[in-house]
mmCIF file of C-alpha atoms in Angstrom:
data_model
loop_
_atom_site.group_PDB
_atom_site.id
_atom_site.type_symbol
_atom_site.label_atom_id
_atom_site.label_comp_id
_atom_site.label_asym_id
_atom_site.label_seq_id
_atom_site.Cartn_x
_atom_site.Cartn_y
_atom_site.Cartn_z
ATOM 1 C CA UNK A 1 0.000 0.000 0.000
ATOM 2 C CA UNK A 2 1.423 3.361 -1.076
ATOM 3 C CA UNK A 3 1.529 5.899 1.707
ATOM 4 C CA UNK A 4 -0.111 9.246 0.975
ATOM 5 C CA UNK A 5 2.553 11.953 1.368
ATOM 6 C CA UNK A 6 -0.130 14.634 1.794
ATOM 7 C CA UNK A 7 -1.823 12.884 4.699
ATOM 8 C CA UNK A 8 -0.017 15.077 7.226
ATOM 9 C CA UNK A 9 -1.709 18.496 7.313
ATOM 10 C CA UNK A 10 0.405 21.604 6.667
ATOM 11 C CA UNK A 11 0.881 24.118 9.439
ATOM 12 C CA UNK A 12 -0.723 27.499 9.075
ATOM 13 C CA UNK A 13 1.240 30.724 9.420
ATOM 14 C CA UNK A 14 -0.175 31.239 12.932
ATOM 15 C CA UNK A 15 0.910 27.739 14.013
ATOM 16 C CA UNK A 16 4.414 28.279 12.640
ATOM 17 C CA UNK A 17 4.673 31.619 14.446
ATOM 18 C CA UNK A 18 3.467 30.080 17.720
ATOM 19 C CA UNK A 19 5.909 27.162 17.459
ATOM 20 C CA UNK A 20 8.743 29.591 16.672
ATOM 21 C CA UNK A 21 7.993 31.648 19.802
ATOM 22 C CA UNK A 22 7.857 28.462 21.909
ATOM 23 C CA UNK A 23 11.223 27.293 20.551
ATOM 24 C CA UNK A 24 12.777 30.709 21.210
ATOM 25 C CA UNK A 25 11.434 30.648 24.759
ATOM 26 C CA UNK A 26 12.763 27.139 25.389
ATOM 27 C CA UNK A 27 16.199 28.057 24.025
ATOM 28 C CA UNK A 28 16.295 31.257 26.104
ATOM 29 C CA UNK A 29 15.353 29.325 29.246
ATOM 30 C CA UNK A 30 18.028 26.684 28.584
ATOM 31 C CA UNK A 31 20.659 29.365 27.997
ATOM 32 C CA UNK A 32 19.697 31.093 31.242
ATOM 33 C CA UNK A 33 19.439 27.896 33.273
ATOM 34 C CA UNK A 34 22.658 26.316 32.018
ATOM 35 C CA UNK A 35 24.678 29.458 31.329
ATOM 36 C CA UNK A 36 27.643 27.959 33.194
ATOM 37 C CA UNK A 37 27.916 25.330 30.435
ATOM 38 C CA UNK A 38 28.251 27.877 27.633
ATOM 39 C CA UNK A 39 32.048 28.407 27.950
ATOM 40 C CA UNK A 40 32.854 24.652 27.844
ATOM 41 C CA UNK A 41 30.486 24.122 24.895
ATOM 42 C CA UNK A 42 32.062 26.992 22.985
ATOM 43 C CA UNK A 43 35.527 25.673 23.785
ATOM 44 C CA UNK A 44 34.562 22.253 22.424
ATOM 45 C CA UNK A 45 33.756 23.644 18.990
ATOM 46 C CA UNK A 46 36.691 26.074 19.031
ATOM 47 C CA UNK A 47 39.157 23.278 19.813
ATOM 48 C CA UNK A 48 37.563 20.936 17.270
ATOM 49 C CA UNK A 49 37.724 23.664 14.633
ATOM 50 C CA UNK A 50 41.336 24.470 15.539
ATOM 51 C CA UNK A 51 42.516 20.841 15.474
ATOM 52 C CA UNK A 52 40.681 19.894 12.290
ATOM 53 C CA UNK A 53 43.396 21.049 9.829
ATOM 54 C CA UNK A 54 46.105 19.505 12.028
ATOM 55 C CA UNK A 55 44.332 16.148 11.939
ATOM 56 C CA UNK A 56 43.884 16.463 8.186
ATOM 57 C CA UNK A 57 47.632 17.105 7.829
ATOM 58 C CA UNK A 58 48.453 14.005 9.905
ATOM 59 C CA UNK A 59 46.022 11.891 7.874
ATOM 60 C CA UNK A 60 47.526 12.941 4.560
ATOM 61 C CA UNK A 61 51.138 12.906 5.685
ATOM 62 C CA UNK A 62 51.050 9.465 7.325
ATOM 63 C CA UNK A 63 48.337 8.068 5.005
ATOM 64 C CA UNK A 64 46.181 7.008 7.921
ATOM 65 C CA UNK A 65 42.440 6.888 8.353
ATOM 66 C CA UNK A 66 40.659 9.866 9.890
ATOM 67 C CA UNK A 67 39.916 8.058 13.167
ATOM 68 C CA UNK A 68 43.514 6.871 13.522
ATOM 69 C CA UNK A 69 44.789 10.424 12.958
ATOM 70 C CA UNK A 70 42.393 11.795 15.571
ATOM 71 C CA UNK A 71 43.518 9.139 18.072
ATOM 72 C CA UNK A 72 47.194 9.966 17.506
ATOM 73 C CA UNK A 73 46.651 13.730 17.826
ATOM 74 C CA UNK A 74 44.610 13.504 21.035
ATOM 75 C CA UNK A 75 47.066 11.032 22.553
ATOM 76 C CA UNK A 76 49.888 13.521 21.946
ATOM 77 C CA UNK A 77 47.775 16.368 23.395
ATOM 78 C CA UNK A 78 46.975 14.294 26.488
ATOM 79 C CA UNK A 79 50.645 13.443 27.068
ATOM 80 C CA UNK A 80 51.721 17.077 26.620
ATOM 81 C CA UNK A 81 48.935 18.337 28.890
ATOM 82 C CA UNK A 82 49.794 15.884 31.674
ATOM 83 C CA UNK A 83 53.469 16.803 31.319
ATOM 84 C CA UNK A 84 52.759 20.537 31.552
ATOM 85 C CA UNK A 85 50.520 20.083 34.573
ATOM 86 C CA UNK A 86 53.131 17.901 36.276
ATOM 87 C CA UNK A 87 56.128 20.119 35.540
ATOM 88 C CA UNK A 88 54.811 23.681 35.491
ATOM 89 C CA UNK A 89 51.081 23.765 36.132
ATOM 90 C CA UNK A 90 51.206 23.819 39.921
ATOM 91 C CA UNK A 91 54.057 26.341 39.950
ATOM 92 C CA UNK A 92 52.268 28.631 37.508
ATOM 93 C CA UNK A 93 49.051 28.557 39.538
ATOM 94 C CA UNK A 94 51.041 29.314 42.689
ATOM 95 C CA UNK A 95 52.762 32.248 40.990
ATOM 96 C CA UNK A 96 49.438 33.671 39.809
ATOM 97 C CA UNK A 97 47.982 33.379 43.304
ATOM 98 C CA UNK A 98 51.049 35.032 44.868
ATOM 99 C CA UNK A 99 51.032 37.762 42.234
ATOM 100 C CA UNK A 100 47.395 38.663 42.873
ATOM 101 C CA UNK A 101 47.867 38.654 46.660
ATOM 102 C CA UNK A 102 51.007 40.789 46.422
ATOM 103 C CA UNK A 103 49.378 43.382 44.162
ATOM 104 C CA UNK A 104 46.279 43.538 46.366
ATOM 105 C CA UNK A 105 48.472 44.142 49.444
ATOM 106 C CA UNK A 106 50.379 46.894 47.631
ATOM 107 C CA UNK A 107 47.160 48.629 46.560
ATOM 108 C CA UNK A 108 45.689 48.356 50.074
ATOM 109 C CA UNK A 109 48.787 50.020 51.547
ATOM 110 C CA UNK A 110 49.143 52.577 48.776
ATOM 111 C CA UNK A 111 48.343 55.664 50.981
ATOM 112 C CA UNK A 112 51.087 54.605 53.424
ATOM 113 C CA UNK A 113 53.562 54.150 50.581
ATOM 114 C CA UNK A 114 52.665 57.569 49.178
ATOM 115 C CA UNK A 115 53.264 59.193 52.577
ATOM 116 C CA UNK A 116 56.677 57.523 52.802
ATOM 117 C CA UNK A 117 57.363 58.510 49.197
ATOM 118 C CA UNK A 118 56.823 62.193 50.021
ATOM 119 C CA UNK A 119 59.883 62.282 52.300
ATOM 120 C CA UNK A 120 62.312 60.318 50.136
ATOM 121 C CA UNK A 121 65.222 61.524 48.015
ATOM 122 C CA UNK A 122 65.839 59.546 44.822
ATOM 123 C CA UNK A 123 69.270 59.288 43.224
ATOM 124 C CA UNK A 124 69.635 58.364 39.550
ATOM 125 C CA UNK A 125 73.314 58.542 38.703
ATOM 126 C CA UNK A 126 74.573 62.063 39.409
ATOM 127 C CA UNK A 127 71.036 63.447 39.698
ATOM 128 C CA UNK A 128 69.066 63.787 42.930
ATOM 129 C CA UNK A 129 65.325 64.235 43.198
ATOM 130 C CA UNK A 130 63.813 65.431 46.491
ATOM 131 C CA UNK A 131 60.056 64.861 46.524
ATOM 132 C CA UNK A 132 59.540 66.994 49.653
ATOM 133 C CA UNK A 133 60.488 70.146 47.724
ATOM 134 C CA UNK A 134 57.426 69.776 45.502
ATOM 135 C CA UNK A 135 54.239 71.475 46.586
ATOM 136 C CA UNK A 136 51.888 68.557 45.963
ATOM 137 C CA UNK A 137 48.819 67.285 47.770
ATOM 138 C CA UNK A 138 49.954 63.670 47.854
ATOM 139 C CA UNK A 139 46.915 62.484 49.795
ATOM 140 C CA UNK A 140 44.603 63.633 47.008
ATOM 141 C CA UNK A 141 46.934 62.130 44.401
ATOM 142 C CA UNK A 142 47.008 58.803 46.245
ATOM 143 C CA UNK A 143 43.222 58.679 46.458
ATOM 144 C CA UNK A 144 42.843 59.437 42.767
ATOM 145 C CA UNK A 145 45.512 56.879 41.903
ATOM 146 C CA UNK A 146 43.769 54.336 44.115
ATOM 147 C CA UNK A 147 40.410 54.975 42.443
ATOM 148 C CA UNK A 148 42.056 54.424 39.053
ATOM 149 C CA UNK A 149 44.113 51.359 39.894
ATOM 150 C CA UNK A 150 41.593 49.398 41.963
ATOM 151 C CA UNK A 151 39.003 48.856 39.179
ATOM 152 C CA UNK A 152 41.706 47.700 36.774
ATOM 153 C CA UNK A 153 43.274 45.314 39.261
ATOM 154 C CA UNK A 154 39.879 44.155 40.472
ATOM 155 C CA UNK A 155 38.870 43.123 36.964
ATOM 156 C CA UNK A 156 42.235 41.430 36.439
ATOM 157 C CA UNK A 157 41.896 39.633 39.765
ATOM 158 C CA UNK A 158 38.436 38.378 38.815
ATOM 159 C CA UNK A 159 39.631 37.049 35.466
ATOM 160 C CA UNK A 160 42.990 35.589 36.472
ATOM 161 C CA UNK A 161 41.900 34.653 39.991
ATOM 162 C CA UNK A 162 39.227 32.377 38.550
ATOM 163 C CA UNK A 163 41.994 30.210 37.156
ATOM 164 C CA UNK A 164 44.097 30.335 40.304
ATOM 165 C CA UNK A 165 41.375 29.673 42.885
ATOM 166 C CA UNK A 166 39.578 26.974 40.910
ATOM 167 C CA UNK A 167 42.566 25.169 39.464
ATOM 168 C CA UNK A 168 41.173 21.679 40.094
ATOM 169 C CA UNK A 169 37.826 22.618 38.542
ATOM 170 C CA UNK A 170 39.567 24.154 35.532
ATOM 171 C CA UNK A 171 41.617 21.012 35.006
ATOM 172 C CA UNK A 172 38.466 18.894 35.240
ATOM 173 C CA UNK A 173 36.649 21.015 32.659
ATOM 174 C CA UNK A 174 39.730 20.876 30.433
ATOM 175 C CA UNK A 175 39.614 17.090 30.284
ATOM 176 C CA UNK A 176 35.828 17.194 29.758
ATOM 177 C CA UNK A 177 36.255 19.582 26.805
ATOM 178 C CA UNK A 178 38.964 17.388 25.307
ATOM 179 C CA UNK A 179 36.858 14.241 25.622
ATOM 180 C CA UNK A 180 33.752 15.765 24.022
ATOM 181 C CA UNK A 181 35.776 17.491 21.282
ATOM 182 C CA UNK A 182 37.401 14.112 20.595
ATOM 183 C CA UNK A 183 34.008 12.547 19.838
ATOM 184 C CA UNK A 184 33.021 15.569 17.737
ATOM 185 C CA UNK A 185 36.209 15.163 15.690
ATOM 186 C CA UNK A 186 35.684 11.417 15.264
ATOM 187 C CA UNK A 187 32.157 11.894 13.930
ATOM 188 C CA UNK A 188 33.110 14.726 11.552
ATOM 189 C CA UNK A 189 34.550 12.146 9.079
ATOM 190 C CA UNK A 190 37.275 14.548 7.997
ATOM 191 C CA UNK A 191 34.869 17.201 6.695
ATOM 192 C CA UNK A 192 34.888 20.539 8.499
ATOM 193 C CA UNK A 193 31.278 21.237 7.510
ATOM 194 C CA UNK A 194 30.249 18.126 9.470
ATOM 195 C CA UNK A 195 31.405 19.670 12.756
ATOM 196 C CA UNK A 196 28.092 21.534 12.960
ATOM 197 C CA UNK A 197 25.310 20.633 10.533
ATOM 198 C CA UNK A 198 22.479 23.092 9.906
ATOM 199 C CA UNK A 199 20.045 22.412 7.051
ATOM 200 C CA UNK A 200 17.207 24.813 6.133
ATOM 201 C CA UNK A 201 15.364 24.146 2.851
ATOM 202 C CA UNK A 202 15.808 26.992 0.396
ATOM 203 C CA UNK A 203 18.709 28.573 2.312
ATOM 204 C CA UNK A 204 21.511 26.231 1.250
ATOM 205 C CA UNK A 205 23.325 28.961 -0.684
ATOM 206 C CA UNK A 206 23.035 31.488 2.154
ATOM 207 C CA UNK A 207 24.218 28.942 4.727
ATOM 208 C CA UNK A 208 27.204 28.035 2.558
ATOM 209 C CA UNK A 209 28.109 31.709 2.188
ATOM 210 C CA UNK A 210 27.700 32.334 5.912
ATOM 211 C CA UNK A 211 29.796 29.257 6.635
ATOM 212 C CA UNK A 212 32.601 30.499 4.388
ATOM 213 C CA UNK A 213 32.564 33.963 5.985
ATOM 214 C CA UNK A 214 32.518 32.526 9.513
ATOM 215 C CA UNK A 215 35.346 30.181 8.570
ATOM 216 C CA UNK A 216 37.414 33.146 7.393
ATOM 217 C CA UNK A 217 36.714 35.081 10.612
ATOM 218 C CA UNK A 218 37.533 32.253 13.005
ATOM 219 C CA UNK A 219 40.540 31.090 10.985
ATOM 220 C CA UNK A 220 41.986 34.583 11.223
ATOM 221 C CA UNK A 221 41.457 34.554 14.987
ATOM 222 C CA UNK A 222 42.626 31.014 15.717
ATOM 223 C CA UNK A 223 45.709 31.200 13.536
ATOM 224 C CA UNK A 224 46.600 34.798 14.247
ATOM 225 C CA UNK A 225 45.640 35.849 17.738
ATOM 226 C CA UNK A 226 46.708 32.583 19.355
ATOM 227 C CA UNK A 227 50.130 32.846 17.688
ATOM 228 C CA UNK A 228 50.455 36.407 19.032
ATOM 229 C CA UNK A 229 49.450 35.188 22.517
ATOM 230 C CA UNK A 230 52.049 32.398 22.451
ATOM 231 C CA UNK A 231 54.701 34.752 21.057
ATOM 232 C CA UNK A 232 54.102 37.471 23.675
ATOM 233 C CA UNK A 233 53.931 34.963 26.547
ATOM 234 C CA UNK A 234 57.127 33.271 25.370
ATOM 235 C CA UNK A 235 59.048 36.539 25.014
ATOM 236 C CA UNK A 236 58.036 37.764 28.466
ATOM 237 C CA UNK A 237 58.714 34.346 30.026
ATOM 238 C CA UNK A 238 62.326 34.674 28.867
ATOM 239 C CA UNK A 239 62.821 38.429 29.311
ATOM 240 C CA UNK A 240 61.312 39.006 32.761
ATOM 241 C CA UNK A 241 63.443 36.368 34.570
ATOM 242 C CA UNK A 242 66.535 37.892 32.902
ATOM 243 C CA UNK A 243 65.527 41.299 34.275
ATOM 244 C CA UNK A 244 65.022 39.738 37.705
ATOM 245 C CA UNK A 245 61.299 40.505 37.911
ATOM 246 C CA UNK A 246 59.364 38.730 40.634
ATOM 247 C CA UNK A 247 56.424 36.503 39.587
ATOM 248 C CA UNK A 248 57.803 36.495 36.038
ATOM 249 C CA UNK A 249 55.678 33.598 34.738
ATOM 250 C CA UNK A 250 52.460 35.040 36.145
ATOM 251 C CA UNK A 251 53.136 38.463 34.596
ATOM 252 C CA UNK A 252 54.114 36.797 31.292
ATOM 253 C CA UNK A 253 50.759 34.992 31.218
ATOM 254 C CA UNK A 254 48.987 38.286 31.972
ATOM 255 C CA UNK A 255 50.917 40.034 29.166
ATOM 256 C CA UNK A 256 49.881 37.316 26.719
ATOM 257 C CA UNK A 257 46.216 37.540 27.730
ATOM 258 C CA UNK A 258 46.426 41.345 27.437
ATOM 259 C CA UNK A 259 46.778 40.939 23.661
ATOM 260 C CA UNK A 260 43.104 39.905 23.544
ATOM 261 C CA UNK A 261 41.962 43.129 25.269
ATOM 262 C CA UNK A 262 42.914 46.389 23.483
ATOM 263 C CA UNK A 263 43.943 49.462 25.484
ATOM 264 C CA UNK A 264 42.996 48.179 28.964
ATOM 265 C CA UNK A 265 44.959 44.913 28.681
ATOM 266 C CA UNK A 266 48.417 46.487 28.217
ATOM 267 C CA UNK A 267 47.548 49.220 30.758
ATOM 268 C CA UNK A 268 46.736 46.622 33.422
ATOM 269 C CA UNK A 269 49.955 44.740 32.662
ATOM 270 C CA UNK A 270 52.103 47.870 32.927
ATOM 271 C CA UNK A 271 50.457 48.949 36.189
ATOM 272 C CA UNK A 272 50.981 45.502 37.730
ATOM 273 C CA UNK A 273 54.558 45.323 36.444
ATOM 274 C CA UNK A 274 55.357 48.801 37.799
ATOM 275 C CA UNK A 275 53.960 47.976 41.246
ATOM 276 C CA UNK A 276 55.719 44.599 41.456
ATOM 277 C CA UNK A 277 59.122 45.895 40.313
ATOM 278 C CA UNK A 278 59.005 48.994 42.533
ATOM 279 C CA UNK A 279 58.055 47.152 45.725
ATOM 280 C CA UNK A 280 59.870 43.834 45.287
ATOM 281 C CA UNK A 281 62.470 43.423 48.055
ATOM 282 C CA UNK A 282 65.471 42.378 45.972
ATOM 283 C CA UNK A 283 66.516 44.207 42.813
ATOM 284 C CA UNK A 284 69.387 43.272 40.481
ATOM 285 C CA UNK A 285 72.632 45.241 40.789
ATOM 286 C CA UNK A 286 71.165 47.061 43.830
ATOM 287 C CA UNK A 287 69.294 49.478 41.583
ATOM 288 C CA UNK A 288 67.087 52.174 43.038
ATOM 289 C CA UNK A 289 63.372 51.184 43.016
ATOM 290 C CA UNK A 290 62.314 54.015 40.707
ATOM 291 C CA UNK A 291 65.155 53.407 38.235
ATOM 292 C CA UNK A 292 64.567 49.648 38.178
ATOM 293 C CA UNK A 293 60.838 50.149 37.619
ATOM 294 C CA UNK A 294 61.476 52.567 34.742
ATOM 295 C CA UNK A 295 63.957 50.206 33.081
ATOM 296 C CA UNK A 296 61.542 47.261 33.161
ATOM 297 C CA UNK A 297 58.484 49.258 32.069
ATOM 298 C CA UNK A 298 60.343 50.993 29.221
ATOM 299 C CA UNK A 299 61.809 47.736 27.872
ATOM 300 C CA UNK A 300 58.486 45.904 27.991
ATOM 301 C CA UNK A 301 56.677 48.905 26.443
ATOM 302 C CA UNK A 302 59.121 48.895 23.514
ATOM 303 C CA UNK A 303 58.550 45.170 23.017
ATOM 304 C CA UNK A 304 54.774 45.701 23.093
ATOM 305 C CA UNK A 305 55.049 48.434 20.469
ATOM 306 C CA UNK A 306 57.163 46.190 18.215
ATOM 307 C CA UNK A 307 54.637 43.362 18.491
ATOM 308 C CA UNK A 308 51.613 45.625 17.955
ATOM 309 C CA UNK A 309 53.117 47.745 15.166
ATOM 310 C CA UNK A 310 55.113 45.259 13.104
ATOM 311 C CA UNK A 311 54.217 41.665 13.963
ATOM 312 C CA UNK A 312 50.456 41.818 14.634
ATOM 313 C CA UNK A 313 49.507 43.526 11.311
ATOM 314 C CA UNK A 314 51.472 40.930 9.341
ATOM 315 C CA UNK A 315 49.828 38.036 11.161
ATOM 316 C CA UNK A 316 46.258 39.317 11.369
ATOM 317 C CA UNK A 317 46.301 41.156 8.011
ATOM 318 C CA UNK A 318 43.109 43.029 9.041
ATOM 319 C CA UNK A 319 41.015 39.961 8.308
ATOM 320 C CA UNK A 320 38.565 40.598 11.154
ATOM 321 C CA UNK A 321 37.998 44.294 10.246
ATOM 322 C CA UNK A 322 36.705 45.317 13.680
ATOM 323 C CA UNK A 323 37.573 48.484 15.566
ATOM 324 C CA UNK A 324 39.710 48.002 18.714
ATOM 325 C CA UNK A 325 37.347 50.200 20.752
ATOM 326 C CA UNK A 326 34.409 47.991 19.752
ATOM 327 C CA UNK A 327 36.447 44.917 20.688
ATOM 328 C CA UNK A 328 37.138 46.471 24.104
ATOM 329 C CA UNK A 329 33.439 47.046 24.802
ATOM 330 C CA UNK A 330 32.574 43.543 23.556
ATOM 331 C CA UNK A 331 35.281 42.022 25.760
ATOM 332 C CA UNK A 332 33.940 43.761 28.865
ATOM 333 C CA UNK A 333 30.407 42.495 28.137
ATOM 334 C CA UNK A 334 31.557 38.985 27.216
ATOM 335 C CA UNK A 335 33.703 38.799 30.371
ATOM 336 C CA UNK A 336 30.547 39.088 32.492
ATOM 337 C CA UNK A 337 28.790 36.412 30.441
ATOM 338 C CA UNK A 338 31.558 33.889 29.716
ATOM 339 C CA UNK A 339 34.405 34.864 32.047
ATOM 340 C CA UNK A 340 37.947 34.572 30.717
ATOM 341 C CA UNK A 341 36.763 32.848 27.526
ATOM 342 C CA UNK A 342 34.646 35.899 26.709
ATOM 343 C CA UNK A 343 37.732 38.125 26.726
ATOM 344 C CA UNK A 344 39.633 35.696 24.511
ATOM 345 C CA UNK A 345 36.977 35.319 21.801
ATOM 346 C CA UNK A 346 35.727 38.929 21.880
ATOM 347 C CA UNK A 347 37.207 39.834 18.459
ATOM 348 C CA UNK A 348 35.753 36.948 16.399
ATOM 349 C CA UNK A 349 32.512 37.107 18.386
ATOM 350 C CA UNK A 350 32.083 40.778 17.436
ATOM 351 C CA UNK A 351 32.955 40.075 13.786
ATOM 352 C CA UNK A 352 30.433 37.192 13.750
ATOM 353 C CA UNK A 353 27.743 39.390 15.297
ATOM 354 C CA UNK A 354 28.373 42.103 12.686
ATOM 355 C CA UNK A 355 28.187 39.552 9.859
ATOM 356 C CA UNK A 356 24.883 38.071 11.058
ATOM 357 C CA UNK A 357 23.464 41.516 11.843
ATOM 358 C CA UNK A 358 24.295 42.784 8.356
ATOM 359 C CA UNK A 359 22.707 39.687 6.791
ATOM 360 C CA UNK A 360 19.492 40.033 8.870
ATOM 361 C CA UNK A 361 19.112 43.768 8.189
ATOM 362 C CA UNK A 362 19.501 43.354 4.427
ATOM 363 C CA UNK A 363 16.969 40.515 4.411
ATOM 364 C CA UNK A 364 14.554 42.632 6.458
ATOM 365 C CA UNK A 365 14.661 45.361 3.784
ATOM 366 C CA UNK A 366 14.470 42.872 0.870
ATOM 367 C CA UNK A 367 18.019 43.669 -0.252
ATOM 368 C CA UNK A 368 20.649 41.324 -1.589
ATOM 369 C CA UNK A 369 22.363 39.912 1.552
ATOM 370 C CA UNK A 370 25.574 39.420 -0.439
ATOM 371 C CA UNK A 371 26.230 42.653 -2.335
ATOM 372 C CA UNK A 372 29.054 42.673 -4.843
ATOM 373 C CA UNK A 373 31.894 43.901 -2.697
ATOM 374 C CA UNK A 374 35.579 43.223 -2.615
ATOM 375 C CA UNK A 375 36.176 39.685 -1.453
ATOM 376 C CA UNK A 376 38.397 39.588 1.601
ATOM 377 C CA UNK A 377 41.557 37.544 1.131
ATOM 378 C CA UNK A 378 41.638 34.211 2.937
ATOM 379 C CA UNK A 379 43.632 34.145 6.171
ATOM 380 C CA UNK A 380 47.218 32.981 5.718
ATOM 381 C CA UNK A 381 48.137 29.466 6.744
ATOM 382 C CA UNK A 382 50.407 28.740 9.702
ATOM 383 C CA UNK A 383 53.366 28.064 7.387
ATOM 384 C CA UNK A 384 52.785 31.407 5.636
ATOM 385 C CA UNK A 385 52.598 33.207 8.983
ATOM 386 C CA UNK A 386 55.918 31.718 10.099
ATOM 387 C CA UNK A 387 57.488 32.500 6.718
ATOM 388 C CA UNK A 388 56.307 36.141 6.870
ATOM 389 C CA UNK A 389 57.642 36.480 10.412
ATOM 390 C CA UNK A 390 61.061 35.054 9.411
ATOM 391 C CA UNK A 391 61.235 37.353 6.377
ATOM 392 C CA UNK A 392 60.357 40.341 8.567
ATOM 393 C CA UNK A 393 63.142 39.526 11.058
ATOM 394 C CA UNK A 394 65.661 38.974 8.249
ATOM 395 C CA UNK A 395 64.755 42.270 6.584
ATOM 396 C CA UNK A 396 65.201 44.132 9.883
ATOM 397 C CA UNK A 397 68.596 42.549 10.492
ATOM 398 C CA UNK A 398 69.607 43.273 6.902
ATOM 399 C CA UNK A 399 68.705 46.955 7.285
ATOM 400 C CA UNK A 400 70.679 47.277 10.515
ATOM 401 C CA UNK A 401 73.647 45.328 9.173
ATOM 402 C CA UNK A 402 73.925 47.121 5.828
ATOM 403 C CA UNK A 403 75.184 50.492 7.178
ATOM 404 C CA UNK A 404 77.784 48.700 9.297
ATOM 405 C CA UNK A 405 79.105 46.860 6.241
ATOM 406 C CA UNK A 406 79.288 50.111 4.260
ATOM 407 C CA UNK A 407 81.207 51.794 7.096
ATOM 408 C CA UNK A 408 83.657 48.889 7.236
ATOM 409 C CA UNK A 409 84.204 49.082 3.484
ATOM 410 C CA UNK A 410 84.843 52.820 3.717
ATOM 411 C CA UNK A 411 87.382 52.278 6.498
ATOM 412 C CA UNK A 412 89.184 49.583 4.509
ATOM 413 C CA UNK A 413 89.309 51.797 1.440
#
């Protein structure tokens, strides 16, 4: 017996609208009720998306099946993660905790330090600087400085302190995210579009276009911003111990995370670094506190400017096309919703929101959602990023070395 395909009645427009409102209400309730699960769920798809090309490279290079490549990659990640937690994880958490406590103590005693500062005489080489000769209301200055520093440090303490105070919980969620992302990768069958399947009849072309644009946005973030974070953290992890800075690893981690938060991120890092270096008990070469603080802050500021002015534009290549001020506002809002993860993914989240908002507005006014505009170039691959960085360093060394060679030739002639 042939089944009648028209036996099921069609829904009216009112029924469809009612069902849509019910679904929106259910989704809103689930998001509100299980909001604490949003960061892990987002991390699952971010990690799966990030590891997908790596797994594809392993599969092609070793000529293995997709499942075997996923197993090898996650086994390596598990071994590396356990090794990092065993060797440096506990020490890093302890440094972050000590750093936060030390900065909080310094800020709490700031009026006392300012009063002592008003009677001191600073010597920098042959120069002497007597603060008592200045006609300044240091109490008012200390209160204003305190009102400026406390909100910055309070926000930093909330973000970084979450990791330090809940280390065991963070490690547990990390393994949960890895396990679930492992199953997502296994079931994707080697196709990135299978990571998240959405099918709406009649909107296949729009969904494909949205998928391509979202892929460009998140590729630019994952390949670019994470490389900048690793680069900044690595540089500070080497430089700060050489300069003798206390809590060097904790400050290096803060400096790396500051790259995700324009304007405020570097300002928080410099304030914390200035306070730590000025008040730390032991300073290299018996330098004066003010001189030592200035040396460290100036050196790290120069490094930040080099990274932001020369390295970041070559890596990011303006693929996200979002204003830093808008990223700052988005990061502050996302930090309240998603915690530390919200700060990290603020840039691609804002670019995604702008893309979807532009698509919805053009559809609302019956306009072409994909106007003929200049197609943005695809984000460079990891190998291209490394090659561009090496070429940049070589060109800089060549420019600095060329005048020296010319001078030597002139002297020989």
